[in-house]
Each structure stands twice: as C-alpha cells, then as structure tokens.
C-alpha cells in the first residue's frame, strides 16, 4: 500500500507538478524501487488523463449577447418584488388596523373628555337658577323692589 | 412639471447611465474571454445542462452585482469559479431533497462506504474504456463524488488550475487541496471500475 510507504497524496502532487525540493527527490527515489507506488501513480495518471480529455461544453454566445437585457429584466423584477414585499409584510395589516383602532379610541376619549365639562357646566347653571313654578322669578321681584 | 423636467435633464443621471453601460461592456468582454471555462465547470458540477444553466446564470448575476469588488489584477476566471463554487454549495445546502455525499454515507456508485472504496487497490479500470464510453462515464463518476472533492478535481484536471489557484477558489489551505484532489482521483478510479463493469456486463447480456 502507498500509505505504508509514502503519504499517498504526494503521488497526486508529483503528478500535478506541485511537488518540489527534497520531497520530490525523496518520492522519486522511493518510486524507483517500490512497484506498488509506481503502479498507483500510473493509475492516478490515467484518471487525470481521462478527465483532461473529457469533452467540454461551451457557453452559449446568444445568452452573453442578451446579457444586458437579462440584467435589466432581473433588476426590474427585483425592484417590483421589493415594492411588493413592503405590502406583503405579515405585520403591516395588523399594525395598520391596530393604529386605526387606537386612533378611534383616543379620539372618542378626547371627545368625551372635552364634552363633559360643557355638560357639567350646563347642569350647574340649571341648578344655580332653578325655575320653580311655585316661586315666580326672583329677578322680577328684585326689579319691583324700590 | 418643471421639477420633473429638471430631473430628466440632470447630467448626473446621464453620467450614471454611461457608467452602467461601461460597466456592462467591461463585464461582457471579460465573460466572452472566460465564460467557456466557467460554464464547463458549472456543467461538470451540476451534472446536467438545465442545472448547469441555472447555476451559471445565478453566478453571472451575482458576479455582476459584486463587480466593483473584483480585483482586476487577478484572473477573472478564478474569481468566477469562486462565486460559482459558493453558489453551488449554497444551493446544495438549501435544497434538502438532494443528498450531500459525505465520507460516512454510502457511495452512490457501488453502495459501499467511501472509506472502503478509498482503501481499494484495484488497478487499470480505465483500459477498458473507449472514447465514446468515457463521455458518459466521466459525468456519472463525477456525480458520485462528494461536492468538495468534485470541485477540486474538476478545477485541477479539467480546468488546469494550479493548487494555489484552487486553494484560492475553494478558500482552503494548499494541503487540503492536495488531499481533496488525490481522494477524488482514488474515488474516480473506483467509480470508473464499477461503471465499466456494469457497462460491459450489460453489453455481454445484450
């Protein structure tokens, strides 16, 4: 096994030209007498070769030409979604309802508080100047006095 | 009305438009030079054209929106590879329907644990492949790898990046790159072997 001889990943590093200095020399020396590692290196080289020779896909050019338009469309959709998202917030409608209710309640309280002293003063006036059917208006008697 | 006219004729507005057009043109030029490599990486990572297409488009949108942060002294393809890799991993994390392969999980190729496959020493499975056969085999074998191993080996063997460049794309130390590339190759060797056996036994049955 390679792992018993050398750190296995050094073989891949050697294959990729990523091993330098004493490590490279030491591994090459090891490979000269270790057939297990040499065979392992060969199989790794084959895997690398298969991948390197595998067919490649090209980027479709028409999409690149249409990229600016696609970008504009994407931005517009982002703008619309951000606008829509403000109205689609779950908290917005309950918050508006709560605000409306609290406004209505505070308005009602204000109205009732402001109208109470008026009614109160009216009732006080009526008490201070009672109109009794048995007693004719005092103002008249007062007026008649010399 | 007057205010609107003034807004429309504001020179700053035209400056913004020309800057935007210039930015787009610059991006498209860089993309034309490097797009093939990046699209190929997307295809190999995603495993099929539809997913590759989605991945590629999302990468470009993200890249363009962060284009100011791109350091022009560095290679554009590596920058795009990095964004694509992150988009891909984010998608994998988000999409719970797709299972992310780990070393503890059974391999989708042979049903054996990865640890067992890595310990295997079978040799030369690739000799039995013809050119046509390996086209499909490569994609199938890559699809069976854990995502980080897949990225590392694609960038190394298919896109020809150095370990340094891969470390930058994958945001990991050099030693990790070396280990991932090596482990990926061992897994691929085993996967090719299994796929080749299946393929040839199927041929014999026919």
Short mmCIF file of C-alpha atoms in Angstrom, two decimals:
data_model
loop_
_atom_site.label_atom_id
_atom_site.label_comp_id
_atom_site.label_asym_id
_atom_site.label_seq_id
_atom_site.Cartn_x
_atom_site.Cartn_y
_atom_site.Cartn_z
CA UNK A 1 0.00 0.00 0.00
CA UNK A 2 1.11 3.50 -0.81
CA UNK A 3 0.10 4.81 2.58
CA UNK A 4 2.58 2.43 4.21
CA UNK A 5 5.36 3.74 2.03
CA UNK A 6 4.73 7.40 1.42
CA UNK A 7 1.98 9.87 2.13
CA UNK A 8 -0.44 8.89 -0.64
CA UNK A 9 -1.42 12.39 -1.70
CA UNK A 10 2.23 13.14 -2.56
CA UNK A 11 1.74 10.95 -5.62
CA UNK A 12 -1.01 13.23 -6.92
CA UNK A 13 1.09 16.29 -6.11
CA UNK A 14 4.01 14.79 -8.06
CA UNK A 15 1.68 14.05 -10.96
CA UNK A 16 0.44 17.64 -10.98
CA UNK A 17 3.94 19.11 -10.82
CA UNK A 18 3.18 20.51 -7.38
CA UNK A 19 5.98 18.74 -5.54
CA UNK A 20 9.37 20.40 -5.26
CA UNK A 21 12.68 20.19 -3.47
CA UNK A 22 13.63 17.36 -1.12
CA UNK A 23 10.09 15.92 -1.04
CA UNK A 24 10.16 15.39 -4.79
CA UNK A 25 13.63 13.83 -4.72
CA UNK A 26 12.67 11.54 -1.85
CA UNK A 27 9.48 10.37 -3.60
CA UNK A 28 11.23 9.78 -6.93
CA UNK A 29 13.84 7.73 -5.13
CA UNK A 30 11.09 5.72 -3.42
CA UNK A 31 9.31 5.12 -6.73
CA UNK A 32 12.47 3.69 -8.26
CA UNK A 33 12.26 0.63 -6.04
CA UNK A 34 8.57 0.49 -4.88
CA UNK A 35 6.46 -1.10 -7.60
CA UNK A 36 3.21 -0.67 -5.57
CA UNK A 37 3.61 3.11 -5.52
CA UNK A 38 4.72 3.17 -9.15
CA UNK A 39 1.57 1.29 -10.22
CA UNK A 40 -0.59 3.56 -8.06
CA UNK A 41 0.98 6.60 -9.69
CA UNK A 42 0.24 5.16 -13.11
CA UNK A 43 -3.44 4.57 -12.28
CA UNK A 44 -3.75 8.14 -10.97
CA UNK A 45 -2.17 9.42 -14.16
CA UNK A 46 -4.81 7.55 -16.17
CA UNK A 47 -7.64 9.09 -14.16
CA UNK A 48 -6.13 12.53 -14.73
CA UNK A 49 -5.82 11.82 -18.44
CA UNK A 50 -9.45 10.68 -18.78
CA UNK A 51 -10.65 13.86 -17.10
CA UNK A 52 -8.38 16.10 -19.14
CA UNK A 53 -9.62 14.53 -22.39
CA UNK A 54 -13.29 14.62 -21.41
CA UNK A 55 -15.43 16.77 -23.74
CA UNK A 56 -16.16 20.33 -22.72
CA UNK A 57 -19.27 22.44 -23.02
CA UNK A 58 -19.13 25.92 -24.46
CA UNK A 59 -21.05 28.81 -23.07
CA UNK A 60 -23.98 29.72 -25.36
CA UNK A 61 -22.99 33.02 -27.02
CA UNK A 62 -26.56 34.19 -27.59
CA UNK A 63 -27.09 34.41 -23.86
CA UNK A 64 -23.97 36.56 -23.46
CA UNK A 65 -25.21 38.89 -26.17
CA UNK A 66 -28.54 39.13 -24.40
CA UNK A 67 -26.88 39.58 -21.00
CA UNK A 68 -27.54 43.35 -20.64
CA UNK A 69 -31.26 42.84 -21.33
CA UNK A 70 -31.37 39.91 -18.92
CA UNK A 71 -29.70 42.08 -16.32
CA UNK A 72 -32.23 44.89 -16.79
CA UNK A 73 -35.11 42.41 -16.54
CA UNK A 74 -33.63 40.91 -13.37
CA UNK A 75 -33.22 44.36 -11.82
CA UNK A 76 -36.78 45.34 -12.69
CA UNK A 77 -38.14 42.16 -11.18
CA UNK A 78 -36.04 42.79 -8.06
CA UNK A 79 -37.44 46.34 -7.81
CA UNK A 80 -41.00 45.08 -8.21
CA UNK A 81 -40.52 42.33 -5.69
CA UNK A 82 -39.03 44.78 -3.18
CA UNK A 83 -42.04 47.07 -3.68
CA UNK A 84 -44.42 44.14 -3.39
CA UNK A 85 -42.64 42.84 -0.35
CA UNK A 86 -43.46 46.02 1.58
CA UNK A 87 -47.17 45.30 1.11
CA UNK A 88 -46.80 41.59 1.60
CA UNK A 89 -45.35 42.03 5.08
CA UNK A 90 -47.36 39.99 7.55
CA UNK A 91 -47.13 42.64 10.24
CA UNK A 92 -48.29 45.55 8.11
CA UNK A 93 -52.07 44.95 8.01
CA UNK A 94 -52.49 44.13 11.74
CA UNK A 95 -50.32 47.15 12.56
CA UNK A 96 -52.49 49.42 10.41
CA UNK A 97 -55.68 48.02 11.99
CA UNK A 98 -54.23 48.48 15.48
CA UNK A 99 -53.22 52.04 14.64
CA UNK A 100 -56.69 52.82 13.31
CA UNK A 101 -58.40 51.32 16.39
CA UNK A 102 -56.12 53.17 18.81
CA UNK A 103 -56.73 56.42 16.91
CA UNK A 104 -60.51 55.89 17.06
CA UNK A 105 -60.39 55.09 20.79
CA UNK A 106 -58.20 58.07 21.63
CA UNK A 107 -60.44 60.34 19.54
CA UNK A 108 -63.52 59.05 21.36
CA UNK A 109 -61.87 59.61 24.77
CA UNK A 110 -60.82 63.10 23.77
CA UNK A 111 -64.32 63.90 22.57
CA UNK A 112 -65.94 62.58 25.70
CA UNK A 113 -63.48 64.46 27.94
CA UNK A 114 -63.94 67.74 26.11
CA UNK A 115 -67.76 67.48 26.10
CA UNK A 116 -68.05 66.51 29.82
CA UNK A 117 -67.16 69.93 31.35
CA UNK A 118 -69.64 71.59 28.98
CA UNK A 119 -72.48 69.34 30.05
CA UNK A 120 -71.35 69.69 33.66
CA UNK A 121 -71.36 73.50 33.43
CA UNK A 122 -74.77 73.42 31.78
CA UNK A 123 -76.18 71.32 34.59
CA UNK A 124 -74.59 73.61 37.20
CA UNK A 125 -76.18 76.61 35.56
CA UNK A 126 -79.53 74.93 35.65
CA UNK A 127 -79.10 74.18 39.38
CA UNK A 128 -78.00 77.72 40.26
CA UNK A 129 -81.02 79.23 38.51
CA UNK A 130 -83.87 76.88 39.25
CA UNK A 131 -87.13 77.70 37.64
CA UNK A 132 -89.85 76.85 40.14
CA UNK A 133 -93.47 77.08 39.16
CA UNK A 134 -94.43 77.96 42.78
CA UNK A 135 -91.93 80.73 43.02
CA UNK A 136 -92.03 83.31 40.29
CA UNK A 137 -88.75 84.58 39.02
CA UNK A 138 -86.83 86.38 41.73
CA UNK A 139 -85.44 88.82 39.21
CA UNK A 140 -88.89 90.23 38.72
CA UNK A 141 -89.44 90.72 42.45
CA UNK A 142 -85.99 92.21 42.69
CA UNK A 143 -86.80 94.56 39.89
CA UNK A 144 -90.02 95.57 41.60
CA UNK A 145 -88.35 96.49 44.81
CA UNK A 146 -87.67 100.19 45.14
CA UNK B 1 -43.75 69.53 -14.03
CA UNK B 2 -40.72 71.82 -14.06
CA UNK B 3 -39.10 69.74 -11.37
CA UNK B 4 -39.64 66.59 -13.46
CA UNK B 5 -38.02 68.19 -16.47
CA UNK B 6 -35.06 69.21 -14.37
CA UNK B 7 -34.80 65.69 -13.06
CA UNK B 8 -34.83 64.27 -16.56
CA UNK B 9 -32.14 66.65 -17.75
CA UNK B 10 -29.94 66.18 -14.71
CA UNK B 11 -26.39 65.50 -16.06
CA UNK B 12 -25.72 63.18 -13.13
CA UNK B 13 -28.39 60.88 -14.49
CA UNK B 14 -26.60 60.57 -17.84
CA UNK B 15 -23.31 60.04 -16.05
CA UNK B 16 -24.87 57.14 -14.14
CA UNK B 17 -26.23 55.62 -17.34
CA UNK B 18 -22.88 55.83 -19.16
CA UNK B 19 -21.03 54.38 -16.16
CA UNK B 20 -23.50 51.50 -16.05
CA UNK B 21 -23.13 50.82 -19.79
CA UNK B 22 -19.36 50.91 -19.48
CA UNK B 23 -19.50 48.50 -16.57
CA UNK B 24 -21.74 46.12 -18.50
CA UNK B 25 -19.48 46.24 -21.56
CA UNK B 26 -16.41 45.54 -19.44
CA UNK B 27 -18.13 42.60 -17.78
CA UNK B 28 -19.28 41.15 -21.10
CA UNK B 29 -15.78 41.39 -22.59
CA UNK B 30 -14.29 39.51 -19.63
CA UNK B 31 -17.10 37.00 -19.81
CA UNK B 32 -16.52 36.31 -23.50
CA UNK B 33 -12.89 35.52 -22.74
CA UNK B 34 -13.50 33.32 -19.70
CA UNK B 35 -17.12 32.18 -19.91
CA UNK B 36 -16.48 28.79 -21.55
CA UNK B 37 -14.31 27.54 -18.70
CA UNK B 38 -16.81 28.72 -16.12
CA UNK B 39 -19.78 27.25 -17.96
CA UNK B 40 -17.94 23.94 -18.29
CA UNK B 41 -17.22 23.97 -14.54
CA UNK B 42 -20.93 24.58 -13.91
CA UNK B 43 -21.88 21.71 -16.21
CA UNK B 44 -19.46 19.30 -14.57
CA UNK B 45 -20.53 20.31 -11.07
CA UNK B 46 -24.26 20.27 -11.74
CA UNK B 47 -24.23 17.08 -13.78
CA UNK B 48 -26.82 18.18 -16.35
CA UNK B 49 -27.38 21.09 -18.71
CA UNK B 50 -30.51 22.51 -17.10
CA UNK B 51 -28.99 22.78 -13.63
CA UNK B 52 -25.71 23.99 -15.13
CA UNK B 53 -27.58 26.72 -16.96
CA UNK B 54 -29.35 27.89 -13.77
CA UNK B 55 -26.13 27.75 -11.80
CA UNK B 56 -24.25 29.69 -14.48
CA UNK B 57 -26.88 32.41 -14.73
CA UNK B 58 -27.11 32.88 -10.99
CA UNK B 59 -23.33 33.07 -10.83
CA UNK B 60 -23.21 35.77 -13.50
CA UNK B 61 -25.91 37.83 -11.81
CA UNK B 62 -24.09 37.61 -8.50
CA UNK B 63 -20.73 38.35 -10.13
CA UNK B 64 -22.11 41.41 -11.88
CA UNK B 65 -23.70 42.77 -8.74
CA UNK B 66 -20.32 42.47 -6.96
CA UNK B 67 -18.25 43.54 -9.94
CA UNK B 68 -16.83 46.54 -8.03
CA UNK B 69 -15.14 44.15 -5.60
CA UNK B 70 -13.33 42.28 -8.41
CA UNK B 71 -9.57 42.92 -8.25
CA UNK B 72 -8.58 43.46 -11.88
CA UNK B 73 -5.01 42.37 -11.22
CA UNK B 74 -6.25 38.84 -10.55
CA UNK B 75 -7.62 36.32 -13.06
CA UNK B 76 -11.30 36.83 -13.84
CA UNK B 77 -11.95 33.09 -14.31
CA UNK B 78 -10.72 32.25 -10.79
CA UNK B 79 -13.00 34.95 -9.40
CA UNK B 80 -15.98 33.50 -11.27
CA UNK B 81 -15.03 29.94 -10.27
CA UNK B 82 -15.10 31.03 -6.64
CA UNK B 83 -18.52 32.64 -6.94
CA UNK B 84 -19.87 29.63 -8.83
CA UNK B 85 -18.49 27.25 -6.23
CA UNK B 86 -20.18 29.24 -3.45
CA UNK B 87 -23.49 29.47 -5.32
CA UNK B 88 -23.36 25.73 -5.94
CA UNK B 89 -22.63 24.87 -2.29
CA UNK B 90 -25.34 27.28 -1.07
CA UNK B 91 -27.84 25.62 -3.39
CA UNK B 92 -26.84 22.19 -2.16
CA UNK B 93 -27.31 23.30 1.43
CA UNK B 94 -30.68 24.88 0.65
CA UNK B 95 -32.01 22.01 -1.37
CA UNK B 96 -32.77 19.35 1.19
CA UNK B 97 -34.06 17.00 -1.49
CA UNK B 98 -30.57 16.48 -2.81
CA UNK B 99 -28.36 14.41 -0.54
CA UNK B 100 -24.87 15.73 0.01
CA UNK B 101 -22.41 12.88 -0.10
CA UNK B 102 -20.18 12.54 2.90
CA UNK B 103 -17.45 10.08 3.67
CA UNK B 104 -19.79 8.28 6.08
CA UNK B 105 -22.58 7.96 3.53
CA UNK B 106 -22.67 5.01 1.13
CA UNK B 107 -21.26 5.72 -2.31
CA UNK B 108 -23.97 6.12 -4.95
CA UNK B 109 -21.82 4.17 -7.37
CA UNK B 110 -21.23 0.91 -5.62
CA UNK B 111 -23.29 1.21 -2.45
CA UNK B 112 -20.16 0.70 -0.39
CA UNK B 113 -18.95 3.30 2.13
CA UNK B 114 -16.37 5.77 0.74
CA UNK B 115 -13.83 4.65 3.32
CA UNK B 116 -13.98 1.14 1.90
CA UNK B 117 -13.64 2.35 -1.65
CA UNK B 118 -10.67 4.54 -0.77
CA UNK B 119 -8.90 1.57 0.69
CA UNK B 120 -9.30 -0.42 -2.55
CA UNK B 121 -6.27 -1.10 -4.70
CA UNK B 122 -7.75 -2.34 -7.96
CA UNK B 123 -5.77 -1.17 -10.93
CA UNK B 124 -6.26 -0.07 -14.50
CA UNK B 125 -10.04 0.03 -14.74
CA UNK B 126 -9.74 2.67 -17.43
CA UNK B 127 -8.11 0.46 -20.01
CA UNK B 128 -11.49 -0.97 -20.90
CA UNK B 129 -12.97 2.40 -21.87
CA UNK B 130 -13.44 3.58 -25.41
CA UNK B 131 -13.63 7.29 -26.23
CA UNK B 132 -17.42 7.31 -26.59
CA UNK B 133 -17.98 5.33 -23.43
CA UNK B 134 -15.93 7.63 -21.26
CA UNK B 135 -18.03 10.71 -22.16
CA UNK B 136 -20.98 9.49 -20.13
CA UNK B 137 -18.88 7.59 -17.61
CA UNK B 138 -16.97 10.71 -16.59
CA UNK B 139 -20.14 12.63 -15.81
CA UNK B 140 -21.63 9.70 -13.89
CA UNK B 141 -18.45 9.12 -11.93
CA UNK B 142 -18.11 12.82 -11.08
CA UNK B 143 -21.72 12.95 -9.95
CA UNK B 144 -20.95 10.31 -7.34
CA UNK B 145 -18.20 12.34 -5.65
CA UNK B 146 -18.66 14.49 -2.55
CA UNK B 147 -19.06 18.11 -3.80
CA UNK B 148 -15.77 19.45 -2.47
CA UNK B 149 -13.76 16.58 -3.97
CA UNK B 150 -15.63 17.08 -7.24
CA UNK B 151 -14.81 20.77 -7.39
CA UNK B 152 -11.15 20.19 -6.60
CA UNK B 153 -10.62 17.52 -9.22
CA UNK B 154 -12.58 19.38 -11.94
CA UNK B 155 -10.58 22.55 -11.34
CA UNK B 156 -7.31 20.62 -11.33
CA UNK B 157 -7.72 18.09 -14.12
CA UNK B 158 -10.34 19.65 -16.38
CA UNK B 159 -9.69 23.36 -16.00
CA UNK B 160 -5.95 23.04 -15.41
CA UNK B 161 -5.73 25.26 -12.33
CA UNK B 162 -2.71 25.10 -10.05
CA UNK B 163 -3.10 24.03 -6.41
CA UNK B 164 -2.56 27.66 -5.40
CA UNK B 165 -5.41 28.84 -7.61
CA UNK B 166 -7.69 26.03 -6.40
CA UNK B 167 -6.90 26.91 -2.79
CA UNK B 168 -7.99 30.47 -3.52
CA UNK B 169 -11.19 29.39 -5.26
CA UNK B 170 -12.10 26.89 -2.55
CA UNK B 171 -10.87 29.07 0.26
CA UNK B 172 -8.83 26.33 1.92
CA UNK B 173 -5.15 25.51 2.64
CA UNK B 174 -2.87 24.03 -0.02
CA UNK B 175 -2.62 20.71 1.84
CA UNK B 176 -6.40 20.37 1.76
CA UNK B 177 -6.41 20.88 -2.00
CA UNK B 178 -3.76 18.20 -2.44
CA UNK B 179 -5.71 15.80 -0.28
CA UNK B 180 -9.06 16.53 -2.00
CA UNK B 181 -7.61 16.10 -5.49
CA UNK B 182 -5.96 12.85 -4.50
CA UNK B 183 -9.02 11.41 -2.73
CA UNK B 184 -11.21 12.42 -5.67
CA UNK B 185 -8.92 10.56 -8.09
CA UNK B 186 -9.00 7.42 -5.94
CA UNK B 187 -12.80 7.57 -5.81
CA UNK B 188 -13.00 8.18 -9.55
CA UNK B 189 -10.73 5.26 -10.25
CA UNK B 190 -13.05 3.02 -8.28
CA UNK B 191 -16.13 4.59 -9.88
CA UNK B 192 -14.76 4.06 -13.38
CA UNK B 193 -14.07 0.48 -12.47
CA UNK B 194 -17.65 -0.11 -11.22
CA UNK B 195 -19.26 1.73 -14.12
CA UNK B 196 -17.07 -0.10 -16.57
CA UNK B 197 -18.05 -3.46 -15.05
CA UNK B 198 -21.75 -2.56 -15.23
CA UNK B 199 -21.40 -1.32 -18.78
CA UNK B 200 -19.52 -4.34 -20.05
CA UNK B 201 -21.72 -6.86 -18.27
CA UNK B 202 -24.73 -5.08 -19.82
CA UNK B 203 -23.10 -5.36 -23.23
CA UNK B 204 -22.47 -9.08 -22.74
CA UNK B 205 -26.11 -9.65 -21.78
CA UNK B 206 -27.22 -7.97 -24.98
#
